[in-house]
């Protein structure tokens, strides 16, 4: 990354990406020359979608935003940011309940990186304030309508994933 380019990383699980994330991506992409949306490869968690599936979904839903790049990382965010020479992380804040957790992560990251990684918070648009990847999964799992929560291509993949799991005899 050249020094004159302002870049930021938007890290997350994105399991799956929702309209709330897309809102943050669009707004952050306006503020920086490059926005790297990066999927955390967390082997300790059991996600619904693989990292590759989540990267592909993010690429699909951001294909009309030219300065967005989709990537993945594992390990610490500060190490990944250092490798990319990026000094800003973006996070969305939905409600006061997000604040304590996010404050802890952002302060830990600033301390661990000796001031080299700062976090910028975007408050999510009110219509998405109650949206989360886990509630989307729960609604879809019980056959509810998720069309207000995720783009149609993502909704189709979630429904397909639950059908596949059930076909394998797994009761999600
Ligand atoms: O979408 P999520 O699951 O709320 O995202 C959390 C994420 C990926 C931003 C956070 O867990 C993270 O950055 N993990 C990488 C490990 C790390 O750097 N931890 C130090 C902060 S305590």
mmCIF file with all atom_site columns, N, CA, C and O and ligand atoms in Angstrom, residues 10-15 21 38-42 45 54 73-80 89-92 94 98 101-102 104-109 112 117 133, ligand 1:
data_model
loop_
_atom_site.group_PDB
_atom_site.id
_atom_site.type_symbol
_atom_site.label_atom_id
_atom_site.label_alt_id
_atom_site.label_comp_id
_atom_site.label_asym_id
_atom_site.label_entity_id
_atom_site.label_seq_id
_atom_site.pdbx_PDB_ins_code
_atom_site.Cartn_x
_atom_site.Cartn_y
_atom_site.Cartn_z
_atom_site.occupancy
_atom_site.B_iso_or_equiv
_atom_site.pdbx_formal_charge
_atom_site.auth_seq_id
_atom_site.auth_comp_id
_atom_site.auth_asym_id
_atom_site.auth_atom_id
_atom_site.pdbx_PDB_model_num
ATOM   1   N N   . UNK A 1 10  ? -11.943 -3.662  7.167  1.00 0.00 ? 10  UNK A N   1
ATOM   2   C CA  . UNK A 1 10  ? -13.182 -3.947  7.902  1.00 0.00 ? 10  UNK A CA  1
ATOM   3   C C   . UNK A 1 10  ? -13.173 -5.447  8.194  1.00 0.00 ? 10  UNK A C   1
ATOM   4   O O   . UNK A 1 10  ? -13.484 -6.255  7.325  1.00 0.00 ? 10  UNK A O   1
ATOM   5   N N   . UNK A 1 11  ? -12.777 -5.826  9.421  1.00 0.00 ? 11  UNK A N   1
ATOM   6   C CA  . UNK A 1 11  ? -12.697 -7.242  9.748  1.00 0.00 ? 11  UNK A CA  1
ATOM   7   C C   . UNK A 1 11  ? -14.007 -7.745  10.336 1.00 0.00 ? 11  UNK A C   1
ATOM   8   O O   . UNK A 1 11  ? -14.774 -6.973  10.919 1.00 0.00 ? 11  UNK A O   1
ATOM   9   N N   . UNK A 1 12  ? -14.252 -9.016  10.184 1.00 0.00 ? 12  UNK A N   1
ATOM   10  C CA  . UNK A 1 12  ? -15.446 -9.577  10.809 1.00 0.00 ? 12  UNK A CA  1
ATOM   11  C C   . UNK A 1 12  ? -15.600 -11.039 10.483 1.00 0.00 ? 12  UNK A C   1
ATOM   12  O O   . UNK A 1 12  ? -14.808 -11.613 9.721  1.00 0.00 ? 12  UNK A O   1
ATOM   13  N N   . UNK A 1 13  ? -16.637 -11.645 11.055 1.00 0.00 ? 13  UNK A N   1
ATOM   14  C CA  . UNK A 1 13  ? -16.929 -13.049 10.750 1.00 0.00 ? 13  UNK A CA  1
ATOM   15  C C   . UNK A 1 13  ? -17.756 -13.161 9.468  1.00 0.00 ? 13  UNK A C   1
ATOM   16  O O   . UNK A 1 13  ? -17.602 -14.120 8.717  1.00 0.00 ? 13  UNK A O   1
ATOM   17  N N   . UNK A 1 14  ? -18.663 -12.241 9.263  1.00 0.00 ? 14  UNK A N   1
ATOM   18  C CA  . UNK A 1 14  ? -19.505 -12.217 8.060  1.00 0.00 ? 14  UNK A CA  1
ATOM   19  C C   . UNK A 1 14  ? -20.114 -13.590 7.755  1.00 0.00 ? 14  UNK A C   1
ATOM   20  O O   . UNK A 1 14  ? -20.033 -14.083 6.627  1.00 0.00 ? 14  UNK A O   1
ATOM   21  N N   . UNK A 1 15  ? -20.720 -14.179 8.775  1.00 0.00 ? 15  UNK A N   1
ATOM   22  C CA  . UNK A 1 15  ? -21.255 -15.549 8.620  1.00 0.00 ? 15  UNK A CA  1
ATOM   23  C C   . UNK A 1 15  ? -22.772 -15.555 8.796  1.00 0.00 ? 15  UNK A C   1
ATOM   24  O O   . UNK A 1 15  ? -23.266 -16.033 9.820  1.00 0.00 ? 15  UNK A O   1
ATOM   25  N N   . UNK A 1 21  ? -23.971 -5.082  7.396  1.00 0.00 ? 21  UNK A N   1
ATOM   26  C CA  . UNK A 1 21  ? -22.557 -5.027  6.991  1.00 0.00 ? 21  UNK A CA  1
ATOM   27  C C   . UNK A 1 21  ? -22.395 -4.234  5.690  1.00 0.00 ? 21  UNK A C   1
ATOM   28  O O   . UNK A 1 21  ? -21.469 -3.436  5.547  1.00 0.00 ? 21  UNK A O   1
ATOM   29  N N   . UNK A 1 38  ? -12.314 -8.080  5.380  1.00 0.00 ? 38  UNK A N   1
ATOM   30  C CA  . UNK A 1 38  ? -11.557 -9.310  5.601  1.00 0.00 ? 38  UNK A CA  1
ATOM   31  C C   . UNK A 1 38  ? -12.261 -10.250 6.585  1.00 0.00 ? 38  UNK A C   1
ATOM   32  O O   . UNK A 1 38  ? -12.626 -9.867  7.689  1.00 0.00 ? 38  UNK A O   1
ATOM   33  N N   . UNK A 1 39  ? -12.401 -11.484 6.136  1.00 0.00 ? 39  UNK A N   1
ATOM   34  C CA  . UNK A 1 39  ? -13.105 -12.513 6.903  1.00 0.00 ? 39  UNK A CA  1
ATOM   35  C C   . UNK A 1 39  ? -12.121 -13.161 7.872  1.00 0.00 ? 39  UNK A C   1
ATOM   36  O O   . UNK A 1 39  ? -11.061 -13.643 7.464  1.00 0.00 ? 39  UNK A O   1
ATOM   37  N N   . UNK A 1 40  ? -12.482 -13.158 9.143  1.00 0.00 ? 40  UNK A N   1
ATOM   38  C CA  . UNK A 1 40  ? -11.640 -13.829 10.129 1.00 0.00 ? 40  UNK A CA  1
ATOM   39  C C   . UNK A 1 40  ? -11.800 -15.340 10.000 1.00 0.00 ? 40  UNK A C   1
ATOM   40  O O   . UNK A 1 40  ? -12.908 -15.874 10.081 1.00 0.00 ? 40  UNK A O   1
ATOM   41  N N   . UNK A 1 41  ? -10.679 -16.005 9.808  1.00 0.00 ? 41  UNK A N   1
ATOM   42  C CA  . UNK A 1 41  ? -10.650 -17.468 9.750  1.00 0.00 ? 41  UNK A CA  1
ATOM   43  C C   . UNK A 1 41  ? -10.390 -17.951 11.177 1.00 0.00 ? 41  UNK A C   1
ATOM   44  O O   . UNK A 1 41  ? -9.257  -18.029 11.619 1.00 0.00 ? 41  UNK A O   1
ATOM   45  N N   . UNK A 1 42  ? -11.492 -18.179 11.896 1.00 0.00 ? 42  UNK A N   1
ATOM   46  C CA  . UNK A 1 42  ? -11.375 -18.530 13.313 1.00 0.00 ? 42  UNK A CA  1
ATOM   47  C C   . UNK A 1 42  ? -11.668 -20.009 13.484 1.00 0.00 ? 42  UNK A C   1
ATOM   48  O O   . UNK A 1 42  ? -12.823 -20.429 13.451 1.00 0.00 ? 42  UNK A O   1
ATOM   49  N N   . UNK A 1 45  ? -14.221 -21.399 16.127 1.00 0.00 ? 45  UNK A N   1
ATOM   50  C CA  . UNK A 1 45  ? -15.676 -21.273 15.970 1.00 0.00 ? 45  UNK A CA  1
ATOM   51  C C   . UNK A 1 45  ? -16.140 -22.228 14.891 1.00 0.00 ? 45  UNK A C   1
ATOM   52  O O   . UNK A 1 45  ? -15.392 -22.555 13.988 1.00 0.00 ? 45  UNK A O   1
ATOM   53  N N   . UNK A 1 54  ? -17.675 -17.435 2.414  1.00 0.00 ? 54  UNK A N   1
ATOM   54  C CA  . UNK A 1 54  ? -17.962 -16.086 2.904  1.00 0.00 ? 54  UNK A CA  1
ATOM   55  C C   . UNK A 1 54  ? -17.252 -15.032 2.056  1.00 0.00 ? 54  UNK A C   1
ATOM   56  O O   . UNK A 1 54  ? -17.816 -13.974 1.770  1.00 0.00 ? 54  UNK A O   1
ATOM   57  N N   . UNK A 1 73  ? -8.198  -13.518 6.867  1.00 0.00 ? 73  UNK A N   1
ATOM   58  C CA  . UNK A 1 73  ? -6.982  -13.557 7.691  1.00 0.00 ? 73  UNK A CA  1
ATOM   59  C C   . UNK A 1 73  ? -7.208  -14.490 8.862  1.00 0.00 ? 73  UNK A C   1
ATOM   60  O O   . UNK A 1 73  ? -8.345  -14.782 9.225  1.00 0.00 ? 73  UNK A O   1
ATOM   61  N N   . UNK A 1 74  ? -6.102  -15.010 9.419  1.00 0.00 ? 74  UNK A N   1
ATOM   62  C CA  . UNK A 1 74  ? -6.254  -15.647 10.724 1.00 0.00 ? 74  UNK A CA  1
ATOM   63  C C   . UNK A 1 74  ? -5.182  -15.131 11.651 1.00 0.00 ? 74  UNK A C   1
ATOM   64  O O   . UNK A 1 74  ? -4.248  -14.469 11.229 1.00 0.00 ? 74  UNK A O   1
ATOM   65  N N   . UNK A 1 75  ? -5.379  -15.363 12.927 1.00 0.00 ? 75  UNK A N   1
ATOM   66  C CA  . UNK A 1 75  ? -4.459  -14.770 13.895 1.00 0.00 ? 75  UNK A CA  1
ATOM   67  C C   . UNK A 1 75  ? -4.948  -13.401 14.298 1.00 0.00 ? 75  UNK A C   1
ATOM   68  O O   . UNK A 1 75  ? -6.136  -13.096 14.196 1.00 0.00 ? 75  UNK A O   1
ATOM   69  N N   . UNK A 1 76  ? -3.994  -12.581 14.749 1.00 0.00 ? 76  UNK A N   1
ATOM   70  C CA  . UNK A 1 76  ? -4.369  -11.270 15.283 1.00 0.00 ? 76  UNK A CA  1
ATOM   71  C C   . UNK A 1 76  ? -4.578  -10.248 14.172 1.00 0.00 ? 76  UNK A C   1
ATOM   72  O O   . UNK A 1 76  ? -3.824  -10.210 13.198 1.00 0.00 ? 76  UNK A O   1
ATOM   73  N N   . UNK A 1 77  ? -5.589  -9.415  14.382 1.00 0.00 ? 77  UNK A N   1
ATOM   74  C CA  . UNK A 1 77  ? -5.868  -8.346  13.421 1.00 0.00 ? 77  UNK A CA  1
ATOM   75  C C   . UNK A 1 77  ? -4.672  -7.396  13.284 1.00 0.00 ? 77  UNK A C   1
ATOM   76  O O   . UNK A 1 77  ? -4.344  -6.959  12.185 1.00 0.00 ? 77  UNK A O   1
ATOM   77  N N   . UNK A 1 78  ? -4.011  -7.116  14.403 1.00 0.00 ? 78  UNK A N   1
ATOM   78  C CA  . UNK A 1 78  ? -2.888  -6.149  14.321 1.00 0.00 ? 78  UNK A CA  1
ATOM   79  C C   . UNK A 1 78  ? -1.749  -6.692  13.459 1.00 0.00 ? 78  UNK A C   1
ATOM   80  O O   . UNK A 1 78  ? -1.072  -5.932  12.768 1.00 0.00 ? 78  UNK A O   1
ATOM   81  N N   . UNK A 1 79  ? -1.520  -8.009  13.492 1.00 0.00 ? 79  UNK A N   1
ATOM   82  C CA  . UNK A 1 79  ? -0.448  -8.593  12.670 1.00 0.00 ? 79  UNK A CA  1
ATOM   83  C C   . UNK A 1 79  ? -0.809  -8.525  11.191 1.00 0.00 ? 79  UNK A C   1
ATOM   84  O O   . UNK A 1 79  ? 0.023   -8.229  10.338 1.00 0.00 ? 79  UNK A O   1
ATOM   85  N N   . UNK A 1 80  ? -2.070  -8.831  10.929 1.00 0.00 ? 80  UNK A N   1
ATOM   86  C CA  . UNK A 1 80  ? -2.565  -8.767  9.547  1.00 0.00 ? 80  UNK A CA  1
ATOM   87  C C   . UNK A 1 80  ? -2.474  -7.324  9.030  1.00 0.00 ? 80  UNK A C   1
ATOM   88  O O   . UNK A 1 80  ? -1.972  -7.064  7.929  1.00 0.00 ? 80  UNK A O   1
ATOM   89  N N   . UNK A 1 89  ? -8.873  0.270   11.362 1.00 0.00 ? 89  UNK A N   1
ATOM   90  C CA  . UNK A 1 89  ? -9.893  -0.781  11.289 1.00 0.00 ? 89  UNK A CA  1
ATOM   91  C C   . UNK A 1 89  ? -11.250 -0.104  11.376 1.00 0.00 ? 89  UNK A C   1
ATOM   92  O O   . UNK A 1 89  ? -11.410 0.915   12.065 1.00 0.00 ? 89  UNK A O   1
ATOM   93  N N   . UNK A 1 90  ? -12.198 -0.660  10.682 1.00 0.00 ? 90  UNK A N   1
ATOM   94  C CA  . UNK A 1 90  ? -13.573 -0.143  10.704 1.00 0.00 ? 90  UNK A CA  1
ATOM   95  C C   . UNK A 1 90  ? -14.440 -1.168  11.420 1.00 0.00 ? 90  UNK A C   1
ATOM   96  O O   . UNK A 1 90  ? -14.315 -2.373  11.175 1.00 0.00 ? 90  UNK A O   1
ATOM   97  N N   . UNK A 1 91  ? -15.322 -0.684  12.290 1.00 0.00 ? 91  UNK A N   1
ATOM   98  C CA  . UNK A 1 91  ? -16.312 -1.572  12.897 1.00 0.00 ? 91  UNK A CA  1
ATOM   99  C C   . UNK A 1 91  ? -17.646 -0.850  12.935 1.00 0.00 ? 91  UNK A C   1
ATOM   100 O O   . UNK A 1 91  ? -17.693 0.379   13.063 1.00 0.00 ? 91  UNK A O   1
ATOM   101 N N   . UNK A 1 92  ? -18.702 -1.615  12.848 1.00 0.00 ? 92  UNK A N   1
ATOM   102 C CA  . UNK A 1 92  ? -20.036 -1.038  12.950 1.00 0.00 ? 92  UNK A CA  1
ATOM   103 C C   . UNK A 1 92  ? -20.524 -1.137  14.391 1.00 0.00 ? 92  UNK A C   1
ATOM   104 O O   . UNK A 1 92  ? -20.250 -2.125  15.074 1.00 0.00 ? 92  UNK A O   1
ATOM   105 N N   . UNK A 1 94  ? -24.023 -1.096  16.451 1.00 0.00 ? 94  UNK A N   1
ATOM   106 C CA  . UNK A 1 94  ? -25.476 -1.093  16.288 1.00 0.00 ? 94  UNK A CA  1
ATOM   107 C C   . UNK A 1 94  ? -26.174 -0.447  17.466 1.00 0.00 ? 94  UNK A C   1
ATOM   108 O O   . UNK A 1 94  ? -27.105 0.322   17.318 1.00 0.00 ? 94  UNK A O   1
ATOM   109 N N   . UNK A 1 98  ? -23.275 -3.276  21.886 1.00 0.00 ? 98  UNK A N   1
ATOM   110 C CA  . UNK A 1 98  ? -22.041 -3.582  21.151 1.00 0.00 ? 98  UNK A CA  1
ATOM   111 C C   . UNK A 1 98  ? -20.841 -2.855  21.743 1.00 0.00 ? 98  UNK A C   1
ATOM   112 O O   . UNK A 1 98  ? -19.702 -3.235  21.525 1.00 0.00 ? 98  UNK A O   1
ATOM   113 N N   . UNK A 1 101 ? -17.891 -4.430  24.249 1.00 0.00 ? 101 UNK A N   1
ATOM   114 C CA  . UNK A 1 101 ? -17.077 -5.414  23.545 1.00 0.00 ? 101 UNK A CA  1
ATOM   115 C C   . UNK A 1 101 ? -16.163 -4.734  22.522 1.00 0.00 ? 101 UNK A C   1
ATOM   116 O O   . UNK A 1 101 ? -14.958 -4.990  22.454 1.00 0.00 ? 101 UNK A O   1
ATOM   117 N N   . UNK A 1 102 ? -16.736 -3.807  21.760 1.00 0.00 ? 102 UNK A N   1
ATOM   118 C CA  . UNK A 1 102 ? -15.970 -3.131  20.717 1.00 0.00 ? 102 UNK A CA  1
ATOM   119 C C   . UNK A 1 102 ? -14.892 -2.229  21.315 1.00 0.00 ? 102 UNK A C   1
ATOM   120 O O   . UNK A 1 102 ? -13.797 -2.122  20.769 1.00 0.00 ? 102 UNK A O   1
ATOM   121 N N   . UNK A 1 104 ? -13.354 -2.709  24.098 1.00 0.00 ? 104 UNK A N   1
ATOM   122 C CA  . UNK A 1 104 ? -12.300 -3.594  24.580 1.00 0.00 ? 104 UNK A CA  1
ATOM   123 C C   . UNK A 1 104 ? -11.387 -4.037  23.434 1.00 0.00 ? 104 UNK A C   1
ATOM   124 O O   . UNK A 1 104 ? -10.161 -3.955  23.538 1.00 0.00 ? 104 UNK A O   1
ATOM   125 N N   . UNK A 1 105 ? -11.985 -4.456  22.328 1.00 0.00 ? 105 UNK A N   1
ATOM   126 C CA  . UNK A 1 105 ? -11.171 -4.895  21.180 1.00 0.00 ? 105 UNK A CA  1
ATOM   127 C C   . UNK A 1 105 ? -10.338 -3.729  20.638 1.00 0.00 ? 105 UNK A C   1
ATOM   128 O O   . UNK A 1 105 ? -9.151  -3.857  20.375 1.00 0.00 ? 105 UNK A O   1
ATOM   129 N N   . UNK A 1 106 ? -10.971 -2.571  20.510 1.00 0.00 ? 106 UNK A N   1
ATOM   130 C CA  . UNK A 1 106 ? -10.250 -1.458  19.876 1.00 0.00 ? 106 UNK A CA  1
ATOM   131 C C   . UNK A 1 106 ? -9.112  -0.981  20.774 1.00 0.00 ? 106 UNK A C   1
ATOM   132 O O   . UNK A 1 106 ? -8.025  -0.680  20.295 1.00 0.00 ? 106 UNK A O   1
ATOM   133 N N   . UNK A 1 107 ? -9.357  -0.958  22.095 1.00 0.00 ? 107 UNK A N   1
ATOM   134 C CA  . UNK A 1 107 ? -8.280  -0.512  22.982 1.00 0.00 ? 107 UNK A CA  1
ATOM   135 C C   . UNK A 1 107 ? -7.155  -1.531  23.049 1.00 0.00 ? 107 UNK A C   1
ATOM   136 O O   . UNK A 1 107 ? -5.981  -1.166  23.079 1.00 0.00 ? 107 UNK A O   1
ATOM   137 N N   . UNK A 1 108 ? -7.529  -2.823  23.030 1.00 0.00 ? 108 UNK A N   1
ATOM   138 C CA  . UNK A 1 108 ? -6.500  -3.868  23.016 1.00 0.00 ? 108 UNK A CA  1
ATOM   139 C C   . UNK A 1 108 ? -5.659  -3.745  21.749 1.00 0.00 ? 108 UNK A C   1
ATOM   140 O O   . UNK A 1 108 ? -4.432  -3.806  21.801 1.00 0.00 ? 108 UNK A O   1
ATOM   141 N N   . UNK A 1 109 ? -6.321  -3.540  20.633 1.00 0.00 ? 109 UNK A N   1
ATOM   142 C CA  . UNK A 1 109 ? -5.596  -3.441  19.366 1.00 0.00 ? 109 UNK A CA  1
ATOM   143 C C   . UNK A 1 109 ? -4.675  -2.222  19.328 1.00 0.00 ? 109 UNK A C   1
ATOM   144 O O   . UNK A 1 109 ? -3.554  -2.306  18.824 1.00 0.00 ? 109 UNK A O   1
ATOM   145 N N   . UNK A 1 112 ? -1.737  -3.137  21.772 1.00 0.00 ? 112 UNK A N   1
ATOM   146 C CA  . UNK A 1 112 ? -0.874  -4.197  21.232 1.00 0.00 ? 112 UNK A CA  1
ATOM   147 C C   . UNK A 1 112 ? -0.078  -3.747  20.013 1.00 0.00 ? 112 UNK A C   1
ATOM   148 O O   . UNK A 1 112 ? 0.994   -4.273  19.733 1.00 0.00 ? 112 UNK A O   1
ATOM   149 N N   . UNK A 1 117 ? -2.606  0.714   15.138 1.00 0.00 ? 117 UNK A N   1
ATOM   150 C CA  . UNK A 1 117 ? -3.918  0.340   14.594 1.00 0.00 ? 117 UNK A CA  1
ATOM   151 C C   . UNK A 1 117 ? -5.015  0.994   15.423 1.00 0.00 ? 117 UNK A C   1
ATOM   152 O O   . UNK A 1 117 ? -5.198  0.698   16.598 1.00 0.00 ? 117 UNK A O   1
ATOM   153 N N   . UNK A 1 133 ? -25.929 -11.455 12.125 1.00 0.00 ? 133 UNK A N   1
ATOM   154 C CA  . UNK A 1 133 ? -25.775 -12.701 11.372 1.00 0.00 ? 133 UNK A CA  1
ATOM   155 C C   . UNK A 1 133 ? -26.422 -13.857 12.124 1.00 0.00 ? 133 UNK A C   1
ATOM   156 O O   . UNK A 1 133 ? -27.039 -14.729 11.518 1.00 0.00 ? 133 UNK A O   1
HETATM 157 O O1  . LIG B 2 .   ? -17.917 -10.130 13.162 1.00 0.00 ? 1   LIG B O1  1
HETATM 158 P P1  . LIG B 2 .   ? -17.277 -10.350 14.512 1.00 0.00 ? 1   LIG B P1  1
HETATM 159 O O2  . LIG B 2 .   ? -17.241 -11.827 14.850 1.00 0.00 ? 1   LIG B O2  1
HETATM 160 O O3  . LIG B 2 .   ? -17.926 -9.527  15.576 1.00 0.00 ? 1   LIG B O3  1
HETATM 161 O O4  . LIG B 2 .   ? -15.750 -9.836  14.363 1.00 0.00 ? 1   LIG B O4  1
HETATM 162 C C1  . LIG B 2 .   ? -14.818 -9.894  15.437 1.00 0.00 ? 1   LIG B C1  1
HETATM 163 C C2  . LIG B 2 .   ? -13.386 -9.609  14.938 1.00 0.00 ? 1   LIG B C2  1
HETATM 164 C C3  . LIG B 2 .   ? -13.053 -10.473 13.754 1.00 0.00 ? 1   LIG B C3  1
HETATM 165 C C4  . LIG B 2 .   ? -13.247 -8.153  14.548 1.00 0.00 ? 1   LIG B C4  1
HETATM 166 C C5  . LIG B 2 .   ? -12.401 -9.856  16.115 1.00 0.00 ? 1   LIG B C5  1
HETATM 167 O O5  . LIG B 2 .   ? -12.750 -11.052 16.735 1.00 0.00 ? 1   LIG B O5  1
HETATM 168 C C6  . LIG B 2 .   ? -10.942 -9.956  15.654 1.00 0.00 ? 1   LIG B C6  1
HETATM 169 O O6  . LIG B 2 .   ? -10.377 -9.016  15.164 1.00 0.00 ? 1   LIG B O6  1
HETATM 170 N N1  . LIG B 2 .   ? -10.357 -11.153 15.834 1.00 0.00 ? 1   LIG B N1  1
HETATM 171 C C7  . LIG B 2 .   ? -9.008  -11.438 15.439 1.00 0.00 ? 1   LIG B C7  1
HETATM 172 C C8  . LIG B 2 .   ? -8.180  -11.780 16.647 1.00 0.00 ? 1   LIG B C8  1
HETATM 173 C C9  . LIG B 2 .   ? -7.668  -10.526 17.324 1.00 0.00 ? 1   LIG B C9  1
HETATM 174 O O7  . LIG B 2 .   ? -6.985  -9.706  16.741 1.00 0.00 ? 1   LIG B O7  1
HETATM 175 N N2  . LIG B 2 .   ? -7.993  -10.358 18.620 1.00 0.00 ? 1   LIG B N2  1
HETATM 176 C C10 . LIG B 2 .   ? -7.502  -9.248  19.397 1.00 0.00 ? 1   LIG B C10 1
HETATM 177 C C11 . LIG B 2 .   ? -8.589  -8.359  19.864 1.00 0.00 ? 1   LIG B C11 1
HETATM 178 S S1  . LIG B 2 .   ? -9.025  -8.772  21.530 1.00 0.00 ? 1   LIG B S1  1
#
